[in-house]
Phi, psi and omega in degrees: 000317179298319179297321179298315181296322178296314180297317180294321178296320178296317180299316180294322178295317178296319180297319179296322179293316179296317179302316181294319179300315183286330173293319177297319180299315180298319181290313186291331183261008175078021179283326180253154180298140179088356179272196179285182176294153184298123179232099184257133177222121195300318184297304182292327179293326178296316178292326179295318178303312181296325179292318177296321179295321179292321176298320176298317180295325182281328188248340186063023177268116187296339180301327179289320176296319179299321178294319179299314182290323177295322180293318176302315181297316180296316180300313182296320183275356175250301185277347174272359180238163179292155181295156178295331181265016178258141178293334178285152182228159174089196182290139181292344176287342184088358179288157175292172186303307184291317180294324178295324177295326179283334182227066187291344182255006186295339178248017184084193180216137179296158177293314185102023180292163185286332184251155179295158179294158178291133177289157184301327184272354181280142177289153180285133175230110186301320181294314181290329185299330180298333183258003183261147183285173182155212175224132174255135179297315185288342171284320181296320179294328177295322179289324174303315180298317180298317179295322177297322178294321177297318177300317181298321184281317185269334185077005180275114185292348180296327180290323175295317180297318178298322179295317180294318178297325175292319177300317180295317179296316181295312183297318181299327186262326184273331181271132179225186189301159179068024174065043180237165179225140173284152179272321182219134181241163176293165183303320181269008178061026183267342184205149177284140174261326172228108188283343181293161184258134174295136188302319184254006182301316179299317179294320177301316179296317181300313181295315183295315178299318181295321176299317180294318180298318180292322182296333182265012186295335180265002178262161171283114183257113176287156180305332182288345181248016179271135183254016183302318182293318178297320178296316181297318182291318179291327176298321178295320178295320182300329181293342183253013182243162174247147185256337182305135182205154172251004180286123182302321179294319178294320178297313181297316180296318180295319180295318179297318179295320179297315181292322183294338184245027172245136358276157170257169185284177189299336183263006176089012179272155168297155179302140183108190186287162179291128183247340180198138178295345180274346186300317183302311182297319181293321179295321185280320188269340186238023176294133186269131172234165183244125181275172179294342178274002177080024179249147173281121180248169177267117178254123185288000000 
């Protein structure tokens, strides 16, 4: 009994700390009234949405859910539109105002970097590129995941549809011939800014697409929202890549993906309906584990 009370006290203390961190985040990034100016950054905002949803699940306090939904709205209306210092205006998808509100992810989402993207005629500068805006594939997949989590919690299929439309836009623009993917694209997805491929981007895409496909299995899926082709193409790219890495971000991402998809069913599929004949082999042969040397290895 004493151990239970200690454990419960620790849990409550941790929960209070997380609540304070997320309240500070909302204030400092302009999510709540009276805070700073709105500062949206796709990567951290994706994790913030999931954190607010988990706080809602742990406490049943609707204020946390409200913050998650407000953050989704802010991200779409900020990173789904052109920058204030850009001559272009409106939704980066090119859709009109009303259509853009209905489909805010149809043109992808900006990273949220401090500097404008590199112009087509500008030479590439690796140091400057880190601070320049554009679109990252691995940021987009994180937002797809966040939207799927919102759908799971609220049951509102519009969040699932926005995630699928983002997946389609990203795949259409980042994947190109010979089974390769660009690492960074321009804001309007018209040209690559960094042509090299992220080591784990194909696997990230495969897992994320499969999660979305499975999440929509109880919905009426029109042919326009089916991701079977995208899943098949990313599975093909995955067969030609290697996963071992010493990069901390790559290790963390691979570990999170491995944990997020355990357990899988007896035949090696992700939970939910079968989405690709390649999934079993990829799940079994390319499962990421971490060795004592800090490298992601292939665990059969």
